Coordinates of C-alpha atoms in Angstrom, one line a residue:
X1 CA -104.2 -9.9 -44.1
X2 CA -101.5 -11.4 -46.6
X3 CA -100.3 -13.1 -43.5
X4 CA -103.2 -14.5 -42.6
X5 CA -104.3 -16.0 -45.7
X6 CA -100.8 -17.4 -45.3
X7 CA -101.6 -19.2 -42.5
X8 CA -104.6 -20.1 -44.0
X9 CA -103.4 -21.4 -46.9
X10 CA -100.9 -23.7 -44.3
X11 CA -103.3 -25.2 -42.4
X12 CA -105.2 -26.3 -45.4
X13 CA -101.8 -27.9 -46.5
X14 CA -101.2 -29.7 -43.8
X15 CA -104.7 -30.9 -43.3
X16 CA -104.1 -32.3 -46.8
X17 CA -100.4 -33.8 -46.2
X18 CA -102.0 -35.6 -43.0
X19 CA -104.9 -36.8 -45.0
X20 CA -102.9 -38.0 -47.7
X21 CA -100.0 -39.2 -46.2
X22 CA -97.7 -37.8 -49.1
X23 CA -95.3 -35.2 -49.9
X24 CA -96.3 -32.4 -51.7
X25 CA -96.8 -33.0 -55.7
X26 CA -94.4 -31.9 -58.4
X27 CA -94.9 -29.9 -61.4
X28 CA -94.9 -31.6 -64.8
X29 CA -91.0 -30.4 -65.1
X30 CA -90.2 -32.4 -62.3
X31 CA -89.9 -29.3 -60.1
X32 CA -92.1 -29.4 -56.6
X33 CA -94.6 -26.9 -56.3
X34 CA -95.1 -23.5 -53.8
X35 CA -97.8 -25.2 -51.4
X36 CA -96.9 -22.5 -49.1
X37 CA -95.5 -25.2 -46.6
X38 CA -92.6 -27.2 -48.1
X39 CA -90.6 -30.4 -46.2
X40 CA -87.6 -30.7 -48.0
X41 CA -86.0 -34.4 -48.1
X42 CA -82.2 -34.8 -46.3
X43 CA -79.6 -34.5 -48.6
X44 CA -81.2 -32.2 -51.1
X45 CA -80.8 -28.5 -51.8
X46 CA -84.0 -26.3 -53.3
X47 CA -83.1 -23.4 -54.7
X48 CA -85.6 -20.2 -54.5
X49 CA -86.3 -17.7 -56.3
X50 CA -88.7 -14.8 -55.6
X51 CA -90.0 -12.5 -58.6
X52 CA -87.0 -14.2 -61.4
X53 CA -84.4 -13.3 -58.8
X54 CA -82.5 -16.2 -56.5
X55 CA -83.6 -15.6 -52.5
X56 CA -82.6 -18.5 -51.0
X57 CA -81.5 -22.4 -50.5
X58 CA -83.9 -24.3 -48.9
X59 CA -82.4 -26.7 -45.9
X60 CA -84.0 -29.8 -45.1
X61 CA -86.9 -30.2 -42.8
X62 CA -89.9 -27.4 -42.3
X63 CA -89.8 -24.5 -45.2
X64 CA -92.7 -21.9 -45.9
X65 CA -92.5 -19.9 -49.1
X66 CA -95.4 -17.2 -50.2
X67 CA -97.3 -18.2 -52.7
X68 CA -97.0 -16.8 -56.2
X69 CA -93.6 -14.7 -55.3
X70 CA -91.6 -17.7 -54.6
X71 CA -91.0 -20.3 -56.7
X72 CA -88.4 -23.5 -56.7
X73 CA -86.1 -23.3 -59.5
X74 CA -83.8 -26.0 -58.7
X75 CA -83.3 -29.5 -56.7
X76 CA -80.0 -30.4 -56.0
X77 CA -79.1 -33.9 -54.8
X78 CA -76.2 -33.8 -52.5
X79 CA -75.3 -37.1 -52.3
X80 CA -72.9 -38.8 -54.2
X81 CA -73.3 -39.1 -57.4
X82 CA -72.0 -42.0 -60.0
X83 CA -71.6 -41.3 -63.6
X84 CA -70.9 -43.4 -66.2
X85 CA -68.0 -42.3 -69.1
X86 CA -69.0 -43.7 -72.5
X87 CA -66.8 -45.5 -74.1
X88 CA -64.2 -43.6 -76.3
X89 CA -61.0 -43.9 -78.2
X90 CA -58.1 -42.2 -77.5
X91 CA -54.4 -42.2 -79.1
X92 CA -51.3 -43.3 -77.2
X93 CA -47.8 -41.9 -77.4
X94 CA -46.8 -44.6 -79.5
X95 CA -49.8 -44.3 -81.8
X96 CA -51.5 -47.1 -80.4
X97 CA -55.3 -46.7 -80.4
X98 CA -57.0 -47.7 -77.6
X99 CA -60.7 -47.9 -76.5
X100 CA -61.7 -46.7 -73.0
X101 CA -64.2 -46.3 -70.6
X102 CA -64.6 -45.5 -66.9
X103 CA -66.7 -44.3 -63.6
X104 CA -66.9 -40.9 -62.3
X105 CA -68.0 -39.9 -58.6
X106 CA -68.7 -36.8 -57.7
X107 CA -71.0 -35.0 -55.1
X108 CA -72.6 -31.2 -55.4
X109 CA -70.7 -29.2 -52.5
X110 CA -72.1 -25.8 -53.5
X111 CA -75.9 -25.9 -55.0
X112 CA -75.4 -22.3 -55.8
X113 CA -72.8 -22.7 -58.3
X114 CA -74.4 -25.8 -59.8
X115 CA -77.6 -24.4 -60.4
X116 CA -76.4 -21.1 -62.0
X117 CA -72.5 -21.7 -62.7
X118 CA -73.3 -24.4 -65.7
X119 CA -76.3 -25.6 -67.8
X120 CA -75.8 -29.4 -66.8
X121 CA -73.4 -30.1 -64.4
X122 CA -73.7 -34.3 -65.2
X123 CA -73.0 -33.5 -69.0
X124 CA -70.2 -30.8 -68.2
X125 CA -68.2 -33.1 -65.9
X126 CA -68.3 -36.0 -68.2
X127 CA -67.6 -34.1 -71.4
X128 CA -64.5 -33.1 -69.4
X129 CA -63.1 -36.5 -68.0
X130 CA -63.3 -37.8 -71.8
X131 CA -61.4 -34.7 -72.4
X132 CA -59.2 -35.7 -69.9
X133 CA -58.7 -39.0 -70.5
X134 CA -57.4 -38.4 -73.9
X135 CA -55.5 -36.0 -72.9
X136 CA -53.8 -37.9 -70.5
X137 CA -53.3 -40.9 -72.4
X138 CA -51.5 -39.1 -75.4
X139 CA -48.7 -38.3 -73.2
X140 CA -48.0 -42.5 -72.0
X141 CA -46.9 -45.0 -74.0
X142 CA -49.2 -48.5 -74.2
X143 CA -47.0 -50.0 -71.3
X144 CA -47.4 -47.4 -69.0
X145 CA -51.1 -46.9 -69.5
X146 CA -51.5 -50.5 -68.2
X147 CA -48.8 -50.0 -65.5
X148 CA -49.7 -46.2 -64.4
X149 CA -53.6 -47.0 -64.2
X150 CA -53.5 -45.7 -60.7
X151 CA -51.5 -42.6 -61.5
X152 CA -53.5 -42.4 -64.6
X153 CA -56.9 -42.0 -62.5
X154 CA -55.1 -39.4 -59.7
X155 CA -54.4 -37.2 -62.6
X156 CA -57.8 -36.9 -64.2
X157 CA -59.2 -36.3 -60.9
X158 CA -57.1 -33.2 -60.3
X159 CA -57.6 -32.6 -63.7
X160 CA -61.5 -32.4 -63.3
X161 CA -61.5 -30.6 -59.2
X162 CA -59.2 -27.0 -61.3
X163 CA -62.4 -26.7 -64.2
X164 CA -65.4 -27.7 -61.7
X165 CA -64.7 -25.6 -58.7
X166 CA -66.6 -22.6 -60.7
X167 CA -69.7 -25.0 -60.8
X168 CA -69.6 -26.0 -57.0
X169 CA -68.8 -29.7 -57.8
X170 CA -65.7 -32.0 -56.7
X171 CA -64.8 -34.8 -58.3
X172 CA -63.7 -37.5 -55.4
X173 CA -63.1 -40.0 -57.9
X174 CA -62.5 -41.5 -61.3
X175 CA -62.0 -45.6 -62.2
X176 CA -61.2 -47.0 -65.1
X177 CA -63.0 -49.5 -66.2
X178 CA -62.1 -51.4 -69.6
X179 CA -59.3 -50.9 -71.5
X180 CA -59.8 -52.6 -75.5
X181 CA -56.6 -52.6 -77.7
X182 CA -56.2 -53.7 -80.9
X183 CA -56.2 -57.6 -81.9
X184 CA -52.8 -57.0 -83.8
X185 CA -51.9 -55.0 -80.5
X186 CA -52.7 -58.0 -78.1
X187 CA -51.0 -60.5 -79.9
X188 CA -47.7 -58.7 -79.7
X189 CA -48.5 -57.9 -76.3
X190 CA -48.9 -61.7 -75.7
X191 CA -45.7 -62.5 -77.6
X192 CA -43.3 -59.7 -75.5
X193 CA -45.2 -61.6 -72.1
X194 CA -44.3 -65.2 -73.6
X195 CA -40.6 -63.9 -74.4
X196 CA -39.8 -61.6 -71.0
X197 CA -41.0 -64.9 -69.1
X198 CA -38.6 -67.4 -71.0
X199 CA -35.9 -64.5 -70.5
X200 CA -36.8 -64.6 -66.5
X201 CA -36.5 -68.1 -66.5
X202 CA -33.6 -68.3 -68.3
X203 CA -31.8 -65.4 -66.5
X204 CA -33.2 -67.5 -62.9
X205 CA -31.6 -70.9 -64.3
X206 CA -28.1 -69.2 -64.6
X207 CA -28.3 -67.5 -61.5
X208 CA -29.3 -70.6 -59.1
X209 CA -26.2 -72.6 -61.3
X210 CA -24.0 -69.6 -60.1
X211 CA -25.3 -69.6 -56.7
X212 CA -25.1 -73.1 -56.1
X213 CA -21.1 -73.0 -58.1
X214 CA -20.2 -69.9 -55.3
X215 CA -22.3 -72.2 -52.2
X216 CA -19.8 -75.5 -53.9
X217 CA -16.8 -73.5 -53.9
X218 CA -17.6 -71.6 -50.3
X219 CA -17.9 -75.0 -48.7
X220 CA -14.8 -76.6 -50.0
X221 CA -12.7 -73.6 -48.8
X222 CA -14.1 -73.8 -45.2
X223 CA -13.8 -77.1 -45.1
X224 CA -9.7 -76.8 -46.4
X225 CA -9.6 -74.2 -43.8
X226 CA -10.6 -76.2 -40.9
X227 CA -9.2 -79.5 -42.1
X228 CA -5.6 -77.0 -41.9
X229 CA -6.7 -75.7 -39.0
X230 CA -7.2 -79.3 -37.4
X231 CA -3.9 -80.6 -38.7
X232 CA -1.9 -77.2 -37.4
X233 CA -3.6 -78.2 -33.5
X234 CA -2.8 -81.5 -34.1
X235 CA 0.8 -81.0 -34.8
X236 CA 1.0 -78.2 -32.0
X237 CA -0.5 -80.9 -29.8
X238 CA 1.5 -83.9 -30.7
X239 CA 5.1 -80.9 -30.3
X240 CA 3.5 -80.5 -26.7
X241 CA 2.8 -84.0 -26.0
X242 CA 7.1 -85.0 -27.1
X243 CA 8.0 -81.5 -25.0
X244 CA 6.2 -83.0 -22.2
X245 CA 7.2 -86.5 -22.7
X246 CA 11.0 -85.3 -22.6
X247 CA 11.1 -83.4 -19.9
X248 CA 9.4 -85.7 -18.3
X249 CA 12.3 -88.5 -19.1
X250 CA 14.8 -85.8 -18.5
X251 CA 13.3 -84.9 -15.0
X252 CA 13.3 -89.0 -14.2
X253 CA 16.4 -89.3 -15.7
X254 CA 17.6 -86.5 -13.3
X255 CA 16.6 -88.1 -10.3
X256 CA 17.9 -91.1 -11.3
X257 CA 20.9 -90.1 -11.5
X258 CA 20.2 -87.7 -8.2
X259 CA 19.6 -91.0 -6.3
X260 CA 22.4 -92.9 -8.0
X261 CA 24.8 -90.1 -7.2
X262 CA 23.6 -90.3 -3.2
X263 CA 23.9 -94.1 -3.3
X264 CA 27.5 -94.3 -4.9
X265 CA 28.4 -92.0 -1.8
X266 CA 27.4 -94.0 1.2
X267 CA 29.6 -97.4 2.2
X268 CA 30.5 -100.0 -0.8
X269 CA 29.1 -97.4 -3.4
X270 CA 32.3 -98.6 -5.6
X271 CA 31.5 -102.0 -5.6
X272 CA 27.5 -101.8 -6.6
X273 CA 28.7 -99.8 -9.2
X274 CA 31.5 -102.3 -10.2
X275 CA 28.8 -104.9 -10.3
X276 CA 26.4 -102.8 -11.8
X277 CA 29.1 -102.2 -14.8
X278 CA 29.6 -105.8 -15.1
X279 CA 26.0 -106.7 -15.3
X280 CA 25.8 -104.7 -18.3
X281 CA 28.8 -106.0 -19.4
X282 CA 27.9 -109.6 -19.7
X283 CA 24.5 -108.3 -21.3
X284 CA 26.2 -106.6 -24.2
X285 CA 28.1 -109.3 -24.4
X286 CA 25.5 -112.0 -24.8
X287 CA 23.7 -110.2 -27.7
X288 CA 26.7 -109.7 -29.8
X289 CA 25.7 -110.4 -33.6
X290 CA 21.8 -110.8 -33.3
X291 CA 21.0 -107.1 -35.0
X292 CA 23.9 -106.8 -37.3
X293 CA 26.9 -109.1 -38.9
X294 CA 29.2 -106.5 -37.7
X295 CA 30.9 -106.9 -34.3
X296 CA 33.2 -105.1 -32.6
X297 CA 34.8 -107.0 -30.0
X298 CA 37.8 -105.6 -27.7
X299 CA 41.1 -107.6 -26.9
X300 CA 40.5 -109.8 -24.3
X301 CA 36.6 -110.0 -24.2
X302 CA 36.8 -112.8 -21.1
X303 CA 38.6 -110.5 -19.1
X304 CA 36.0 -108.9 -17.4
X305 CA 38.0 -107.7 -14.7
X306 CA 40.0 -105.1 -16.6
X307 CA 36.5 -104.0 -18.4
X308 CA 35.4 -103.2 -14.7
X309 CA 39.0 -102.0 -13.5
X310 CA 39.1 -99.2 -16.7
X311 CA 35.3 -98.2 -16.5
X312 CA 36.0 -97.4 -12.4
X313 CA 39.2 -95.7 -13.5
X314 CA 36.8 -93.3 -15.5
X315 CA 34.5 -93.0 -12.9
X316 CA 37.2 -92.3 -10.9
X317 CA 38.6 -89.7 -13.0
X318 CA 35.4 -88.1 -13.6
X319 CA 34.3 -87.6 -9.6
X320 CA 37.8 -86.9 -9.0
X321 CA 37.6 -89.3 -6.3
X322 CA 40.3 -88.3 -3.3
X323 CA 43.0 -90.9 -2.4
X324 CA 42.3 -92.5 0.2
X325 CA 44.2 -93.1 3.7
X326 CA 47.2 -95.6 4.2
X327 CA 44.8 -97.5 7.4
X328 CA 42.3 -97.7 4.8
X329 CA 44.1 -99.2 1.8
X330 CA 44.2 -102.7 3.0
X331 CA 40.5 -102.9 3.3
X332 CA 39.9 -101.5 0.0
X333 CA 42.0 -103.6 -2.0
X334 CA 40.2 -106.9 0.0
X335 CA 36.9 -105.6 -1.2
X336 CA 38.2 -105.1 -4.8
X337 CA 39.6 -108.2 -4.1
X338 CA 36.4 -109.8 -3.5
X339 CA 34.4 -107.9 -6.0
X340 CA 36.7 -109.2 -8.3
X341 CA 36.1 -112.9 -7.5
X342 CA 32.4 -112.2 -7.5
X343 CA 32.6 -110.8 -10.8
X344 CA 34.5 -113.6 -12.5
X345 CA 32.1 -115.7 -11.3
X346 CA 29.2 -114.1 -12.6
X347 CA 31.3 -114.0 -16.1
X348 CA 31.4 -117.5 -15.8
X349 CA 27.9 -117.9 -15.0
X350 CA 26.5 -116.1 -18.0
X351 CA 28.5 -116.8 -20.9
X352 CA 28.2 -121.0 -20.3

């Protein structure tokens, strides 16, 4: 019979919801009412409770309750939540006071806990990051408040996640969002800024000067190097350029003398040379005194004959020419008889 009227009491409530087009009403405490047929909203939790005593979490979608027995206690939002942390002051390490505010955001991950773990979970949580927060900023010093911010917020997070686990909430995360110093405070602040940027600069100054002293100095050693190194290939070229040049005058004076030494052997070799030693003679001769005042001039200087006759005689000496035959010593001493004329006559010829 219960069970019927149940049903009974359903179809009238949905008759109504279609008529009406809207969700069932809420109490005056903001709580929705047992209508028997409930359609809870996505991303909310409604807690139960039948006869003072919790029964159940209500999910999303279709829900039927009985009437008088059951009754919704609580409506938890499971979204996420923002909070905003009132501005407070808090004390540095270096007894700087500071004022400070920030954002907390946090979501309901177990609507058990939050309904019956703490009175206000909103209140709790934000009573605990201002807690935090001054907590945490009595153990930095003013400059590392400003350079830790990040830090700052990680640890009031972790901070907030150990105390609200036992009221079913996490804390994903916390932003500061103004930091107020003193007037006194900024000015000096603005002073040390002014002062560590002149030090930059100056300390940037003296180390381009030193750079571009070390990039001065680097480039006049290379180029010392490589000017040495050019003037030691020079000098090993120009050595290999004389080597070459005299062997190559000592090779062509070789076969110079190679083809002189064939020529002397074949027939009248003794008279070209006699002539040849005559020639040079009479050139010597004719540039007596043009480089120098000092001449040396031998006994009989027109006597060509015995200049020929002694340099032969050294030849002579030097080939160790063999004597020659008795039927051949007539005809030898026509020829030098002849060369002699033939040199005389030359003599004659150059020095008029």
């Amino acid at each position: 019979m219960l069970a019927r009227a149940a049903r009974g009491t359903g179809a009238l409530l949905r008759g109504s919801v279609q008529a009406s087009g809207r969700a069932p009403r809420r109490a005056s405490s903001g709580l929705p009412r047992n209508t028997v047929v409930l359609f809870v909203p996505q991303q909310e939790a409604w807690v139960v409770e039948r006869m003072g005593r919790f029964h159940r979490i209500l999910e999303p979608g279709l829900n039927i309750l009985i009437p008088v027995l059951d009754r919704i206690r609580y409506v938890q939002s499971l979204k996420e939540i923002v909070i905003n942390v009132p501005e407070q002051s808090a004390v540095t390490l270096d007894n700087v006071t500071l004022q400070i505010d920030g954002v907390l955001y946090l979501r309901i991950m177990d609507p058990y806990k939050a309904s019956y773990g703490v009175e206000d979970p909103e209140y709790a949580v934000t009573q605990l990051a201002q807690t935090t927060m001054r907590s945490e900023l009595g153990k930095l010093s003013l400059d590392k408040v400003f350079r830790e911010r990040e830090s700052l917020n990680a640890h009031i997070v972790d901070a907030i996640n150990q105390a609200a686990d036992y009221w079913g909430i996490r804390c994903l995360r916390y932003e500061i969002k103004d930091i107020h110093v003193p007037p006194r405070v900024k000015e000096s602040m603005q002073m040390q800024v002014e002062a560590e940027r002149r030090k930059r600069a100056t300390v940037l100054e003296s180390e381009g000067t030193r750079e571009s002293a070390i990039n001065v100095a680097e480039g006049k050693k290379q180029a010392q190097i490589l000017a040495s190194e050019a003037e030691k290939t020079e000098q090993i070229n120009q050595a290999a350029g004389e080597a070459s040049a005299v062997l190559a005058k000592a090779k062509a004076k070789a076969e110079a003398i190679r083809i002189l030494a064939s020529a002397l052997t074949q027939h009248n070799g003794d008279a070209a040379a006699s002539l040849t030693v005559a020639e040079q003679y009479v050139n010597a001769f004719s540039k007596l005194a043009k480089d120098s005042n000092t001449v040396l001039l031998p006994s009989n200087p027109s006597d060509v004959t015995s200049m020929v006759a002694q340099a032969m005689g050294v030849y002579g000496a030097l080939t160790k020419t063999p004597v020659p035959g008795a039927q051949n010593s007539s005809k030898n001493n026509r020829d030098v008889q002849g060369t002699d004329a033939s040199l005389e006559e030359l003599g004659r010829v150059k020095l008029s």
